[in-house]
Short mmCIF file of C-alpha atoms in Angstrom, two decimals:
data_model
loop_
_atom_site.label_atom_id
_atom_site.label_comp_id
_atom_site.label_asym_id
_atom_site.label_seq_id
_atom_site.Cartn_x
_atom_site.Cartn_y
_atom_site.Cartn_z
CA MET A 1 5.95 -3.39 0.71
CA LYS A 2 7.02 -6.73 -0.66
CA LYS A 3 4.63 -7.12 -3.58
CA TYR A 4 1.90 -6.31 -1.14
CA LEU A 5 3.54 -3.66 -1.51
CA PHE A 6 5.66 -2.37 -0.24
CA ALA A 7 3.67 -6.82 5.61
CA THR A 8 -10.06 -4.41 21.62
CA GLY A 9 -10.19 -1.82 24.04
CA LEU A 10 -11.91 1.52 24.44
CA LEU A 11 -10.76 3.98 21.78
CA VAL A 12 -10.56 7.65 22.53
CA CYS A 13 -10.83 10.51 20.03
CA ILE A 14 -10.67 8.54 16.78
CA THR A 15 -10.24 10.86 13.80
CA PRO A 16 -10.78 9.33 10.34
CA PHE A 17 -8.43 10.50 7.62
CA THR A 18 -9.95 12.00 4.51
CA GLN A 19 -8.59 10.90 1.14
CA ALA A 20 -5.36 12.72 0.38
CA GLU A 21 -5.17 15.01 -2.61
CA THR A 22 -3.56 13.87 -5.84
CA SER A 23 0.23 13.88 -5.91
CA ALA A 24 2.01 16.43 -8.07
CA GLN A 25 4.09 15.59 -11.11
CA CYS A 26 7.76 15.05 -10.29
CA SER A 27 10.22 17.78 -11.33
CA ALA A 28 13.33 17.50 -13.49
CA GLN A 29 15.42 18.05 -10.36
CA GLN A 30 13.72 15.18 -8.55
CA ASP A 31 14.20 12.96 -11.62
CA GLN A 32 17.90 13.80 -11.66
CA ILE A 33 18.36 12.88 -7.97
CA ILE A 34 16.68 9.49 -8.50
CA ALA A 35 18.63 8.83 -11.71
CA GLN A 36 21.90 9.50 -9.86
CA ALA A 37 20.86 7.14 -7.07
CA LEU A 38 20.24 4.41 -9.67
CA ASN A 39 23.46 5.29 -11.53
CA ILE A 40 21.63 5.92 -14.81
CA THR A 41 21.04 8.98 -16.97
CA THR A 42 17.83 10.99 -16.85
CA GLU A 43 17.21 9.83 -20.44
CA ASP A 44 17.36 6.20 -19.28
CA LEU A 45 15.08 7.07 -16.38
CA ALA A 46 12.47 8.53 -18.75
CA GLN A 47 12.53 5.36 -20.88
CA ARG A 48 12.44 2.87 -17.99
CA GLN A 49 10.19 4.68 -15.53
CA LEU A 50 6.79 2.98 -15.18
CA ASP A 51 5.41 5.49 -12.70
CA SER A 52 6.43 8.30 -10.36
CA THR A 53 4.68 10.37 -7.73
CA CYS A 54 5.96 13.39 -5.78
CA LYS A 55 4.59 15.67 -3.10
CA THR A 56 5.85 18.35 -0.72
CA ASP A 57 6.63 17.05 2.76
CA PRO A 58 4.02 18.61 5.09
CA GLU A 59 6.58 18.67 7.92
CA ASN A 60 9.16 20.65 5.91
CA ALA A 61 8.36 22.63 2.77
CA GLY A 62 11.99 22.29 1.64
CA TYR A 63 11.66 18.50 1.43
CA SER A 64 9.67 16.31 -0.91
CA LEU A 65 8.26 12.78 -0.66
CA VAL A 66 8.66 10.73 -3.83
CA GLY A 67 7.93 7.29 -5.25
CA TYR A 68 9.52 5.86 -8.41
CA ALA A 69 9.14 2.51 -10.20
CA VAL A 70 11.99 1.96 -12.67
CA LEU A 71 12.61 -1.13 -14.83
CA ASN A 72 16.00 -2.81 -14.81
CA ALA A 73 17.89 -2.93 -18.10
CA PRO A 74 17.50 -4.20 -20.78
CA TYR A 75 13.79 -3.54 -20.36
CA ASN A 76 11.97 -0.25 -20.85
CA LYS A 77 8.30 0.67 -20.70
CA GLU A 78 7.87 -0.06 -24.41
CA ASN A 79 9.38 -3.56 -24.61
CA TYR A 80 8.59 -5.38 -21.35
CA SER A 81 5.71 -7.73 -20.55
CA SER A 82 4.55 -9.71 -17.53
CA GLU A 83 5.94 -12.88 -19.12
CA ASP A 84 9.51 -11.64 -19.49
CA GLY A 85 10.58 -11.86 -15.86
CA ALA A 86 11.39 -8.15 -15.94
CA LYS A 87 12.39 -6.63 -12.62
CA VAL A 88 11.45 -3.19 -11.37
CA GLN A 89 13.15 -1.11 -8.69
CA LEU A 90 10.82 0.61 -6.22
CA ILE A 91 12.18 3.71 -4.52
CA ILE A 92 10.23 5.59 -1.87
CA ALA A 93 12.25 8.53 -0.57
CA ARG A 94 12.42 11.86 1.19
CA LEU A 95 14.50 14.40 -0.75
CA ASP A 96 15.89 17.85 -0.20
CA LYS A 97 16.87 20.05 -3.15
CA GLN A 98 20.05 18.08 -3.86
CA GLN A 99 19.95 14.53 -2.50
CA ILE A 100 18.07 11.63 -0.94
CA LEU A 101 17.71 12.03 2.81
CA GLN A 102 16.03 8.71 3.57
CA LYS A 103 14.80 5.95 1.30
CA TYR A 104 13.11 2.57 0.99
CA HIS A 105 14.47 0.54 -1.95
CA SER A 106 13.38 -2.89 -3.16
CA THR A 107 13.45 -4.90 -6.38
CA GLU A 108 10.33 -6.78 -7.50
CA GLU A 109 9.50 -9.03 -10.44
CA ILE A 110 6.73 -8.11 -12.87
CA ASP A 111 4.27 -10.96 -13.36
CA ALA A 112 0.58 -11.68 -13.92
CA ALA A 113 -0.24 -10.61 -10.35
CA PHE A 114 2.01 -7.56 -10.04
CA ASP A 115 2.52 -4.75 -12.54
CA ILE A 116 2.84 -0.96 -12.46
CA SER A 117 1.60 1.69 -14.85
CA GLU A 118 1.14 5.45 -14.72
CA GLY A 119 -1.08 6.31 -11.76
CA SER A 120 -0.38 3.13 -9.76
CA PHE A 121 1.35 5.09 -6.98
CA ARG A 122 0.16 8.06 -4.95
CA ILE A 123 1.78 9.80 -1.97
CA ASP A 124 -0.64 10.19 0.94
CA THR A 125 0.23 13.00 3.37
CA ALA A 126 -2.75 12.70 5.69
CA ARG A 127 -1.78 13.37 9.32
CA TYR A 128 -0.58 9.92 10.40
CA LYS A 129 0.74 11.04 13.79
CA LEU A 130 1.97 7.76 15.29
CA ALA A 131 3.86 9.19 18.28
CA GLN A 132 4.75 12.54 19.79
CA ASN A 133 7.66 13.06 17.40
CA VAL A 134 6.77 10.54 14.69
CA ARG A 135 4.63 11.40 11.69
CA ALA A 136 4.35 8.73 9.00
CA PHE A 137 3.45 9.30 5.38
CA GLY A 138 1.55 6.92 3.19
CA VAL A 139 1.98 5.42 -0.26
CA ARG A 140 -1.18 4.13 -1.91
CA PHE A 141 -0.78 1.52 -4.62
CA ASN A 142 -2.97 -0.24 -7.17
CA SER A 143 -1.46 -2.97 -9.33
CA SER A 144 -2.20 -2.73 -13.04
CA ALA A 145 -1.63 -6.48 -13.57
CA ARG A 146 -4.35 -8.35 -15.43
CA GLY A 147 -4.61 -10.93 -12.61
CA PRO A 148 -6.28 -14.34 -12.89
CA SER A 149 -9.02 -14.86 -15.48
CA ALA A 150 -11.61 -16.03 -12.94
CA PRO A 151 -10.70 -14.63 -9.53
CA GLU A 152 -12.52 -15.73 -6.38
CA ALA A 153 -11.29 -12.72 -4.40
CA GLY A 154 -9.47 -9.47 -4.85
CA TYR A 155 -8.07 -6.37 -3.18
CA SER A 156 -7.06 -2.82 -4.13
CA ASN A 157 -5.97 0.56 -2.76
CA GLU A 158 -3.08 -0.79 -0.72
CA LEU A 159 -1.86 1.65 1.93
CA ALA A 160 1.70 1.45 3.24
CA LEU A 161 2.85 3.77 6.04
CA PHE A 162 6.53 4.77 6.22
CA ILE A 163 8.55 6.25 9.07
CA ASN A 164 12.14 7.49 9.33
CA ASP A 165 14.15 4.88 11.21
CA ASN A 166 17.75 6.00 11.76
CA GLY A 167 18.09 7.49 8.29
CA GLU A 168 16.14 4.80 6.42
CA LEU A 169 12.43 4.61 5.57
CA ARG A 170 10.66 1.60 7.04
CA THR A 171 7.12 0.30 6.59
CA VAL A 172 5.10 -0.06 9.80
CA PHE A 173 1.69 -0.76 8.23
CA ASP A 174 0.81 -2.32 4.87
CA TYR A 175 -2.74 -3.44 4.06
CA PRO A 176 -5.26 -2.94 1.24
CA MET A 177 -8.16 -0.66 1.96
CA SER A 178 -10.61 -2.53 -0.30
CA VAL A 179 -11.19 -6.31 -0.31
CA TRP A 180 -13.85 -8.60 -1.78
CA GLN A 181 -14.51 -12.32 -2.12
CA PHE A 182 -17.19 -14.72 -3.27
CA ALA A 183 -19.00 -15.89 -0.14
CA ASP A 184 -20.26 -18.90 -2.11
CA PRO A 185 -17.47 -20.06 -4.47
CA ILE A 186 -19.68 -22.79 -5.97
CA ASN A 187 -22.24 -20.60 -7.73
CA ASN A 188 -20.41 -17.24 -7.48
CA ARG A 189 -23.60 -15.40 -6.60
CA ASP A 190 -22.94 -14.12 -3.11
CA ILE A 191 -20.26 -11.44 -2.71
CA GLN A 192 -18.94 -9.92 0.49
CA SER A 193 -16.73 -6.86 0.48
CA ALA A 194 -14.92 -4.57 2.89
CA GLU A 195 -14.10 -0.87 2.40
CA MET A 196 -11.75 0.60 4.97
CA THR A 197 -10.47 3.93 6.27
CA LEU A 198 -7.70 4.44 8.80
CA SER A 199 -7.93 6.19 12.17
CA VAL A 200 -5.65 6.81 15.15
CA ALA A 201 -6.49 6.16 18.80
CA LYS A 202 -4.92 7.77 21.87
CA GLN A 203 -4.12 4.38 23.40
CA GLN A 204 -0.46 3.37 22.91
CA HIS A 205 1.58 0.20 22.64
CA ASN A 206 5.40 0.21 22.50
CA GLY A 207 5.43 3.98 22.21
CA PHE A 208 3.12 4.28 19.17
CA TYR A 209 -0.57 5.11 19.07
CA ASP A 210 -2.87 2.30 18.04
CA LEU A 211 -4.33 2.33 14.52
CA VAL A 212 -7.93 1.43 13.75
CA LEU A 213 -9.45 0.18 10.52
CA ASN A 214 -12.99 1.48 10.28
CA THR A 215 -14.58 -1.10 8.00
CA LYS A 216 -17.83 -1.00 6.07
CA LEU A 217 -18.83 -4.60 5.36
CA SER A 218 -21.27 -5.29 2.55
CA TYR A 219 -22.96 -8.51 1.50
CA LYS A 220 -24.77 -9.03 -1.78
CA LYS A 221 -26.89 -12.16 -2.07
CA GLU A 222 -28.36 -13.11 -5.43
CA SER A 223 -31.02 -15.81 -5.56
CA GLU A 224 -31.76 -18.20 -8.41
CA THR A 225 -34.62 -15.92 -9.44
CA GLN A 226 -32.02 -13.12 -9.92
CA SER A 227 -33.43 -11.04 -7.05
CA VAL A 228 -30.66 -9.25 -5.14
CA LYS A 229 -30.53 -8.57 -1.41
CA ARG A 230 -27.88 -6.23 -0.02
CA THR A 231 -26.93 -5.81 3.62
CA SER A 232 -24.19 -3.81 5.31
CA LYS A 233 -22.69 -3.13 8.71
CA THR A 234 -19.61 -1.45 10.15
CA GLU A 235 -16.85 -2.94 12.26
CA GLN A 236 -13.57 -1.75 13.73
CA VAL A 237 -10.29 -3.63 13.97
CA ARG A 238 -7.55 -2.25 16.17
CA PHE A 239 -3.86 -2.59 15.34
CA GLU A 240 -1.12 -2.47 17.98
CA TYR A 241 2.53 -1.65 17.33
CA ASP A 242 4.79 -4.56 18.31
CA GLY A 243 8.05 -2.63 18.11
CA GLN A 244 8.52 -3.21 14.38
CA ARG A 245 5.11 -2.91 12.71
CA TYR A 246 1.39 -2.78 13.38
CA GLN A 247 -0.45 -6.08 13.94
CA PRO A 248 -4.23 -6.65 14.12
CA VAL A 249 -5.48 -7.76 17.53
CA LYS A 250 -8.04 -10.15 16.05
CA LYS A 251 -8.43 -12.29 12.94
CA VAL A 252 -11.08 -11.13 10.48
CA TRP A 253 -11.73 -12.49 7.00
CA TRP A 254 -10.97 -9.25 5.13
CA LEU A 255 -7.42 -9.12 6.56
CA TYR A 256 -6.72 -12.85 6.83
CA LEU A 257 -7.96 -13.46 3.27
CA VAL A 258 -5.39 -11.17 1.67
CA ILE A 259 -2.43 -12.59 3.56
CA ILE A 260 -3.30 -16.21 2.78
CA ALA A 261 -4.09 -15.47 -0.87
CA LEU A 262 -0.77 -13.73 -1.45
CA MET A 263 1.24 -16.40 0.34
CA PHE A 264 -0.43 -19.06 -1.84
CA GLN A 265 0.02 -17.15 -5.11
CA ARG A 266 3.58 -16.01 -4.60
CA GLY A 267 5.06 -18.30 -2.01
CA ILE A 268 7.02 -15.44 -0.47
CA GLN A 269 7.53 -13.88 2.93
CA LEU A 270 5.10 -10.98 3.02
CA ARG A 271 6.45 -9.30 6.09
CA LYS A 272 10.06 -8.13 6.31
#
């Protein structure tokens, strides 16, 4: 989930996930646990928290799944901007009533391409059953950054899947579910886009079931006479687990585009 957040065979019994319901508001108790983990007061947390999302763990009603984005001092949500170099701490965690059980924790820099506001995060508890005894949960993210003034491509609705790995949360999948680009960058008339949903296959690699992106591809072509022609088709891309994370088995523009664009814009390692 590093600013990205959080980097074909026969399929049997593929079950698409429906969109998960909206996450609940976090409680005062959950706020207190996160504030203690950051070594700040709950008052500081309220002033520096850009977003939070909390939901009951479907595997254990006594646990909760939470996501918090908290600015580092001296910044708070009233005085920071994308030009200040402000840093934000991202915490994704599983809690019981008193403490953090497992967590993912990273620090990111706010800039023109990456920002967080209320509603940027959402916990996704669809049934991501990756192995017999492994159920992942998702975090969906949309950056609120203004982005470039004249973009040639874009993405949104990033989905990161987390599993418990020896007491720590680890990402095993991290891709946007919506991507678009200008097919003709010269006149910016033709646009191709991809809208994706995630499915699970019964075929396994390295002990985990394969994942499948069910992709609806759309193409809008606008002629010089302003007439518009739209076409669409569907395609599937299978992901295999390599022992650390899921990797696509073939290169397609809607996945390759995002990786190259982010590497160029940020010059960072996208995959931990």
